[in-house]
Tab-separated table of C-alpha atoms and ligand atoms in Angstrom:
chain	number	residue	atom	x	y	z
A	14	MET	CA	54.843	-24.240	81.335
A	15	ILE	CA	53.708	-23.142	84.788
A	16	ILE	CA	55.955	-20.065	84.548
A	17	VAL	CA	54.458	-19.136	81.152
A	18	GLN	CA	50.949	-19.483	82.573
A	19	ARG	CA	51.886	-17.332	85.574
A	20	THR	CA	53.264	-14.623	83.331
A	21	GLN	CA	50.101	-14.647	81.226
A	22	GLN	CA	47.947	-14.525	84.330
A	23	THR	CA	49.919	-11.640	85.787
A	24	GLN	CA	49.691	-9.806	82.463
A	25	GLN	CA	45.902	-10.220	82.450
A	26	ILE	CA	45.655	-8.954	86.026
A	27	ILE	CA	47.787	-5.904	85.227
A	28	GLN	CA	45.763	-5.194	82.096
A	29	LYS	CA	42.499	-5.452	83.961
A	30	PHE	CA	43.427	-3.272	86.899
A	31	GLU	CA	45.145	-0.641	84.760
A	32	SER	CA	42.225	-0.415	82.338
A	33	ALA	CA	39.731	2.426	81.948
A	34	ARG	CA	37.018	-0.217	82.201
A	35	THR	CA	37.883	-1.032	85.828
A	36	ARG	CA	38.006	2.673	86.680
A	37	HIS	CA	34.599	3.286	85.085
A	38	LEU	CA	33.095	0.257	86.783
A	39	LEU	CA	34.297	1.447	90.166
A	40	LYS	CA	32.850	4.887	89.541
A	41	ILE	CA	29.470	3.426	88.548
A	42	GLN	CA	29.474	1.057	91.515
A	43	SER	CA	30.399	3.824	93.962
A	44	THR	CA	27.642	6.052	92.567
A	45	LEU	CA	25.064	3.276	92.961
A	46	LEU	CA	26.176	2.440	96.507
A	47	LYS	CA	26.020	6.095	97.473
A	48	SER	CA	22.480	6.455	96.134
A	49	ILE	CA	21.469	3.324	98.031
A	50	SER	CA	22.953	4.657	101.232
A	51	ASP	CA	21.421	8.158	100.764
A	52	PHE	CA	18.047	6.594	100.027
A	53	MET	CA	18.161	4.391	103.108
A	54	GLU	CA	19.072	7.335	105.279
A	55	GLU	CA	16.199	9.354	103.860
A	56	LYS	CA	13.808	6.472	104.666
A	57	GLY	CA	15.153	5.887	108.182
A	58	ILE	CA	16.501	2.444	107.262
A	59	LEU	CA	19.518	1.799	109.481
A	60	GLN	CA	22.687	0.199	108.173
A	61	ALA	CA	24.027	-2.869	109.971
A	62	MET	CA	27.338	-4.658	109.459
A	63	PRO	CA	27.505	-8.120	107.902
A	64	VAL	CA	28.214	-11.359	109.712
A	65	MET	CA	30.090	-14.071	107.840
A	66	LEU	CA	29.981	-16.988	110.304
A	67	ALA	CA	27.049	-18.333	112.293
A	68	PRO	CA	25.579	-21.653	113.425
A	69	PHE	CA	22.758	-21.087	110.916
A	70	THR	CA	22.275	-19.307	107.642
A	71	ASP	CA	19.711	-19.113	104.864
A	72	PRO	CA	18.866	-22.689	103.768
A	73	LEU	CA	18.137	-21.353	100.241
A	74	ASN	CA	15.656	-22.932	97.929
A	75	HIS	CA	18.161	-24.713	95.738
A	76	GLU	CA	21.081	-27.071	96.330
A	77	VAL	CA	24.517	-25.587	96.871
A	78	SER	CA	27.540	-27.298	98.410
A	79	GLU	CA	27.839	-26.751	102.122
A	80	ALA	CA	30.269	-23.981	103.108
A	81	ALA	CA	31.132	-24.388	106.773
A	82	ILE	CA	34.163	-24.344	109.004
A	83	GLN	CA	34.840	-26.210	112.177
A	84	TYR	CA	35.924	-23.907	114.990
A	85	GLY	CA	36.576	-25.712	118.238
A	86	SER	CA	33.478	-27.739	118.897
A	87	GLN	CA	31.262	-25.563	116.686
A	88	THR	CA	30.277	-25.832	113.060
A	89	LEU	CA	29.965	-22.337	111.650
A	90	ARG	CA	28.260	-21.754	108.305
A	91	LEU	CA	29.372	-19.062	105.886
A	92	THR	CA	26.579	-16.611	105.209
A	93	LYS	CA	24.386	-17.432	102.217
A	94	SER	CA	22.161	-14.502	103.092
A	95	MET	CA	21.532	-12.643	106.329
A	96	ILE	CA	17.817	-13.345	106.200
A	97	LEU	CA	17.382	-14.667	109.763
A	98	HIS	CA	19.820	-12.150	111.218
A	99	LYS	CA	17.717	-9.414	109.599
A	100	PHE	CA	14.645	-10.639	111.490
A	101	ILE	CA	16.557	-10.767	114.766
A	102	MET	CA	17.854	-7.216	114.369
A	103	LEU	CA	14.306	-5.908	114.101
A	104	MET	CA	13.341	-7.137	117.598
A	105	GLY	CA	14.457	-3.869	119.155
A	106	LYS	CA	12.054	-1.026	119.859
A	107	GLY	CA	12.795	1.865	117.510
A	108	VAL	CA	14.677	-0.358	115.073
A	109	ASP	CA	12.044	-0.405	112.345
A	110	ALA	CA	14.073	-1.170	109.268
A	111	VAL	CA	17.627	-2.289	108.512
A	112	PHE	CA	19.842	-2.893	105.546
A	113	ILE	CA	23.214	-4.532	105.107
A	114	VAL	CA	25.586	-4.731	102.177
A	115	SER	CA	26.585	-8.251	102.896
A	116	PRO	CA	28.972	-10.761	101.341
A	117	ASN	CA	27.178	-14.013	100.527
A	118	VAL	CA	28.920	-17.313	99.809
A	119	ARG	CA	26.935	-19.821	97.747
A	120	LEU	CA	28.869	-22.729	96.343
A	121	GLU	CA	26.732	-23.155	93.229
A	122	SER	CA	27.138	-26.094	90.884
A	123	GLU	CA	29.523	-25.794	87.936
A	124	ASP	CA	26.493	-25.920	85.623
A	125	CYS	CA	25.917	-22.244	86.454
A	126	LYS	CA	29.305	-21.253	85.033
A	127	ASP	CA	27.888	-19.825	81.804
A	128	SER	CA	24.603	-18.506	83.165
A	129	GLY	CA	26.179	-15.056	83.108
A	130	ARG	CA	24.703	-14.202	86.495
A	131	HIS	CA	26.124	-16.578	89.103
A	132	LEU	CA	29.074	-16.059	91.407
A	133	ILE	CA	29.968	-18.225	94.373
A	134	GLU	CA	30.730	-15.071	96.349
A	135	PHE	CA	28.764	-11.872	95.789
A	136	SER	CA	27.479	-8.837	97.661
A	137	GLN	CA	23.824	-8.476	98.492
A	138	VAL	CA	21.969	-5.343	99.540
A	139	ASP	CA	19.636	-6.966	102.038
A	140	ILE	CA	16.714	-4.934	103.451
A	141	GLU	CA	14.044	-5.763	106.035
A	142	MET	CA	11.201	-3.643	107.389
A	143	LYS	CA	9.019	-4.164	110.428
A	144	GLY	CA	5.232	-4.183	110.121
A	145	LYS	CA	5.182	-3.694	106.352
A	146	ASP	CA	3.372	-5.739	103.731
A	147	LYS	CA	4.591	-6.784	100.316
A	148	ARG	CA	3.188	-3.781	98.472
A	149	ALA	CA	4.999	-1.422	100.854
A	150	PHE	CA	8.296	-3.184	100.170
A	151	MET	CA	7.674	-3.239	96.419
A	152	ASP	CA	6.923	0.511	96.463
A	153	LEU	CA	10.123	1.184	98.366
A	154	THR	CA	12.138	-0.882	95.887
A	155	GLU	CA	10.578	0.851	92.884
A	156	GLU	CA	11.395	4.248	94.360
A	157	LEU	CA	14.970	3.143	95.034
A	158	TYR	CA	15.484	1.808	91.500
A	159	VAL	CA	14.066	4.966	89.897
A	160	LYS	CA	16.371	7.124	92.038
A	161	MET	CA	19.395	4.915	91.405
A	162	ILE	CA	19.002	4.919	87.633
A	163	ALA	CA	18.106	8.606	87.325
A	164	GLY	CA	21.057	9.452	89.609
A	165	LEU	CA	23.434	7.231	87.659
A	166	LYS	CA	22.489	8.829	84.338
A	167	HIS	CA	23.054	12.232	85.855
A	168	THR	CA	26.368	11.470	87.602
A	169	CYS	CA	27.970	8.984	85.223
A	170	PRO	CA	27.111	9.929	81.613
A	171	ASP	CA	30.706	9.390	80.435
A	172	GLU	CA	31.037	6.024	82.153
A	173	LEU	CA	27.717	4.820	80.708
A	174	ALA	CA	28.820	6.046	77.288
A	175	TYR	CA	32.013	3.993	77.669
A	176	PHE	CA	29.808	0.902	78.059
A	177	ARG	CA	27.636	2.158	75.144
A	178	ARG	CA	24.698	1.883	77.499
A	179	LYS	CA	21.512	3.887	77.017
A	180	LEU	CA	19.560	3.373	80.210
A	181	THR	CA	15.922	4.328	80.574
A	182	THR	CA	14.791	5.379	84.024
A	183	PRO	CA	12.056	2.858	84.891
A	184	THR	CA	8.449	4.052	85.023
A	185	ARG	CA	6.328	3.346	88.073
A	186	PRO	CA	4.382	1.350	88.981
A	187	PHE	CA	6.366	-1.604	87.636
A	188	LYS	CA	4.273	-4.318	85.988
A	189	VAL	CA	3.212	-7.202	88.229
A	190	TYR	CA	2.747	-10.830	87.131
A	191	GLU	CA	1.805	-14.051	88.932
A	192	SER	CA	4.379	-16.836	88.645
A	193	LYS	CA	1.847	-19.629	88.132
A	194	GLU	CA	0.205	-17.768	85.247
A	195	LEU	CA	3.607	-17.213	83.649
A	196	LEU	CA	4.394	-20.892	84.059
A	197	ARG	CA	1.154	-21.815	82.299
A	198	LYS	CA	1.771	-19.354	79.502
A	199	TYR	CA	5.500	-19.764	78.867
A	200	GLY	CA	6.534	-22.969	80.644
A	201	GLU	CA	9.601	-23.417	82.902
A	202	GLY	CA	11.640	-20.843	80.991
A	203	TRP	CA	9.183	-17.991	81.729
A	204	GLU	CA	11.720	-15.808	83.478
A	205	GLY	CA	14.143	-15.621	80.560
A	206	ILE	CA	11.396	-15.287	77.963
A	207	LEU	CA	9.604	-12.414	79.685
A	208	SER	CA	12.837	-10.708	80.734
A	209	LYS	CA	14.014	-10.693	77.099
A	210	ALA	CA	10.665	-9.383	75.886
A	211	SER	CA	10.574	-6.538	78.439
A	212	SER	CA	12.185	-3.132	78.375
A	213	GLU	CA	11.486	-2.259	82.031
A	214	PRO	CA	11.970	-4.155	85.297
A	215	PHE	CA	8.893	-6.064	86.482
A	216	TRP	CA	7.590	-8.025	89.470
A	217	VAL	CA	6.619	-11.662	89.682
A	218	LEU	CA	4.595	-12.763	92.713
A	219	ASP	CA	4.178	-16.089	94.501
A	220	HIS	CA	7.181	-18.425	94.449
A	221	THR	CA	7.240	-21.658	96.409
A	222	ARG	CA	10.350	-21.023	98.433
A	223	GLU	CA	12.098	-21.152	101.776
A	224	PHE	CA	10.241	-21.753	105.062
A	225	TYR	CA	10.587	-18.111	106.078
A	226	ASP	CA	8.467	-16.589	103.294
A	227	ARG	CA	4.838	-16.237	104.293
A	228	GLU	CA	2.413	-18.778	102.897
A	229	ASP	CA	-1.218	-17.691	102.825
A	230	GLU	CA	-3.131	-19.142	105.774
A	231	LYS	CA	-6.318	-19.662	103.758
A	232	ARG	CA	-4.810	-20.396	100.395
A	233	ARG	CA	-2.130	-22.991	101.034
A	234	GLY	CA	0.537	-23.016	98.357
A	235	TYR	CA	0.228	-19.256	97.737
A	236	TYR	CA	3.318	-17.378	98.908
A	237	HIS	CA	3.300	-13.668	99.717
A	238	ASN	CA	6.663	-13.107	98.111
A	239	TYR	CA	8.069	-11.510	94.993
A	240	ASP	CA	10.969	-11.371	92.581
A	241	LEU	CA	12.040	-8.279	90.723
A	242	ILE	CA	13.237	-9.163	87.224
A	243	TYR	CA	15.524	-7.017	85.099
A	244	PRO	CA	14.496	-6.463	81.483
A	245	GLU	CA	16.445	-7.230	78.283
A	246	GLY	CA	17.223	-10.783	79.325
A	247	PHE	CA	19.191	-9.869	82.466
A	248	GLY	CA	16.846	-11.928	84.654
A	249	GLU	CA	16.387	-11.988	88.419
A	250	ALA	CA	17.375	-8.884	90.348
A	251	LEU	CA	15.788	-9.226	93.775
A	252	SER	CA	13.895	-11.755	95.801
A	253	GLY	CA	11.972	-11.164	98.975
A	254	GLY	CA	8.669	-11.484	100.707
A	255	GLU	CA	6.443	-11.077	103.683
A	256	ARG	CA	7.757	-13.367	106.383
A	257	GLU	CA	6.544	-16.209	108.502
A	258	TYR	CA	6.837	-15.232	112.183
A	259	VAL	CA	4.317	-17.523	113.907
A	260	TYR	CA	6.103	-20.411	115.599
A	261	ASP	CA	3.758	-23.220	114.520
A	262	GLU	CA	3.936	-22.094	110.906
A	263	VAL	CA	7.705	-21.850	110.972
A	264	ILE	CA	8.005	-25.347	112.437
A	265	ARG	CA	5.440	-26.809	110.056
A	266	LYS	CA	7.311	-25.465	107.077
A	267	MET	CA	10.738	-26.485	108.322
A	268	ASP	CA	9.423	-29.992	108.868
A	269	GLU	CA	7.806	-30.076	105.434
A	270	ARG	CA	11.226	-29.260	104.008
A	271	LYS	CA	12.851	-31.922	106.201
A	272	MET	CA	15.207	-29.371	107.714
A	273	ASP	CA	17.453	-30.138	110.642
A	274	ARG	CA	16.174	-27.735	113.311
A	275	GLU	CA	19.212	-28.079	115.538
A	276	PRO	CA	21.469	-25.323	114.065
A	277	TYR	CA	18.509	-22.920	114.103
A	278	GLY	CA	17.907	-23.429	117.864
A	279	ALA	CA	18.565	-19.860	119.072
A	280	TYR	CA	16.488	-18.315	116.292
A	281	LEU	CA	13.630	-20.778	116.830
A	282	GLU	CA	13.539	-19.992	120.534
A	283	LEU	CA	13.099	-16.299	119.707
A	284	VAL	CA	10.269	-17.160	117.331
A	285	ARG	CA	8.686	-19.390	119.998
A	286	GLN	CA	8.771	-16.529	122.490
A	287	GLY	CA	7.061	-14.247	119.957
A	288	LYS	CA	10.084	-11.951	119.778
A	289	ILE	CA	10.468	-11.981	116.000
A	290	PRO	CA	8.220	-9.289	114.522
A	291	ARG	CA	6.127	-9.353	111.363
A	292	THR	CA	8.328	-8.029	108.570
A	293	SER	CA	8.837	-7.926	104.865
A	294	GLY	CA	11.995	-7.396	102.919
A	295	GLY	CA	14.224	-8.552	100.159
A	296	GLY	CA	17.686	-8.338	98.709
A	297	PHE	CA	19.444	-7.654	95.434
A	298	GLY	CA	22.940	-8.449	94.256
A	299	VAL	CA	25.314	-5.559	93.622
A	300	GLU	CA	27.099	-7.391	90.786
A	301	ARG	CA	23.844	-8.223	88.981
A	302	LEU	CA	22.840	-4.584	89.261
A	303	LEU	CA	26.175	-3.549	87.746
A	304	ARG	CA	25.789	-6.116	84.995
A	305	TRP	CA	22.387	-4.712	84.086
A	306	VAL	CA	23.307	-1.027	84.190
A	307	THR	CA	26.428	-1.596	82.089
A	308	GLY	CA	24.672	-4.056	79.753
A	309	SER	CA	27.442	-6.650	80.231
A	310	SER	CA	26.858	-10.209	79.119
A	311	HIS	CA	28.653	-12.026	81.983
A	312	ILE	CA	28.739	-10.968	85.627
A	313	GLU	CA	32.433	-11.855	85.584
A	314	GLU	CA	33.044	-8.765	83.415
A	315	VAL	CA	31.775	-6.381	86.087
A	316	THR	CA	33.370	-8.005	89.130
A	317	LEU	CA	36.877	-7.032	90.195
A	318	PHE	CA	37.614	-10.378	91.822
A	319	PRO	CA	35.123	-12.765	90.228
A	320	ARG	CA	34.410	-16.147	91.748
A	321	VAL	CA	32.583	-17.937	88.954
A	322	PRO	CA	31.153	-21.413	89.694
A	323	GLY	CA	33.571	-24.097	88.535
A	324	LYS	CA	36.313	-21.650	87.602
A	325	HIS	CA	39.770	-21.590	89.132
A	326	ILE	CA	40.257	-18.556	91.389
A	327	VAL	CA	43.528	-16.764	90.745
A	328	ILE	CA	43.372	-13.746	93.026
L	21	LIG	N1	17.705	-11.671	100.712
L	21	LIG	C1	16.600	-12.501	100.359
L	21	LIG	C2	15.366	-12.041	101.087
L	21	LIG	O1	15.424	-11.063	101.819
L	21	LIG	C3	16.864	-13.935	100.658
L	21	LIG	C4	17.980	-14.549	99.846
L	21	LIG	O2	18.880	-13.889	99.401
L	21	LIG	N2	17.951	-15.851	99.691
L	21	LIG	O3	14.339	-12.641	100.918
């Protein structure tokens, strides 16, 4: 029985990696990554390398199982996002903006298996800019998306045709909504409803999220952050925000969230000394981008080595 299963598995792997689909996906992905890298260079955004292990990582705004290893006397967490490392990299004079294509490990619950857009390991294009506000980051993202899609249509017409995908280059400025209004109008499922009803990507502002996104000083409960949502039901593309960099605010919000400050010690000391600058930024998943541009129903279909929540990993 086990031998039969193995043979079937091997057959599926061979079929997948010998298929035109995999070749076309790789071509589309390479084209997108090149436009991202060209765009960043043009904007003076410097590329940094990812870290995978650190005493602290992004706490995230939702529960995932802890992914950590014990190394000697240290507990090292696998990167969920490089959010705090992005802030630290911007301390340096002349380092005004950075980006990383970074592997993120998020051990999501099995319930996300059929969401079509969750992986427990994915790659995030994570960007952070010093001294910029949310509108500046949103403008940058819009410009990037327009260039990426226009470039993809130009470079990969045959590959897009293979996926029977007619992509429209988004028109700027993208529409902007407020999350609380959407909640009132559509209820908890607002994201899916509006994504399905839209034909262009759009922004949603103000999400109650992690301690590091800036909360308005005068209007408590209002967050200066944003999500970019793909149209046609593909859902969340990017999340980001203006950041909290004032020590008392950071501590207040960590305490509100009952976070253990201990692993964050080195970062908190930098914040306390005023070394962490005012920034804004965000990140988007490469696989979700591929899913959208190819019009695929499950993210698994566009990932060479998919790690789907709750699914056995073969290779
Ligand atoms: N990359 C996101 C940001 O910059 C954070 C995340 O992925 N959780 O806000």
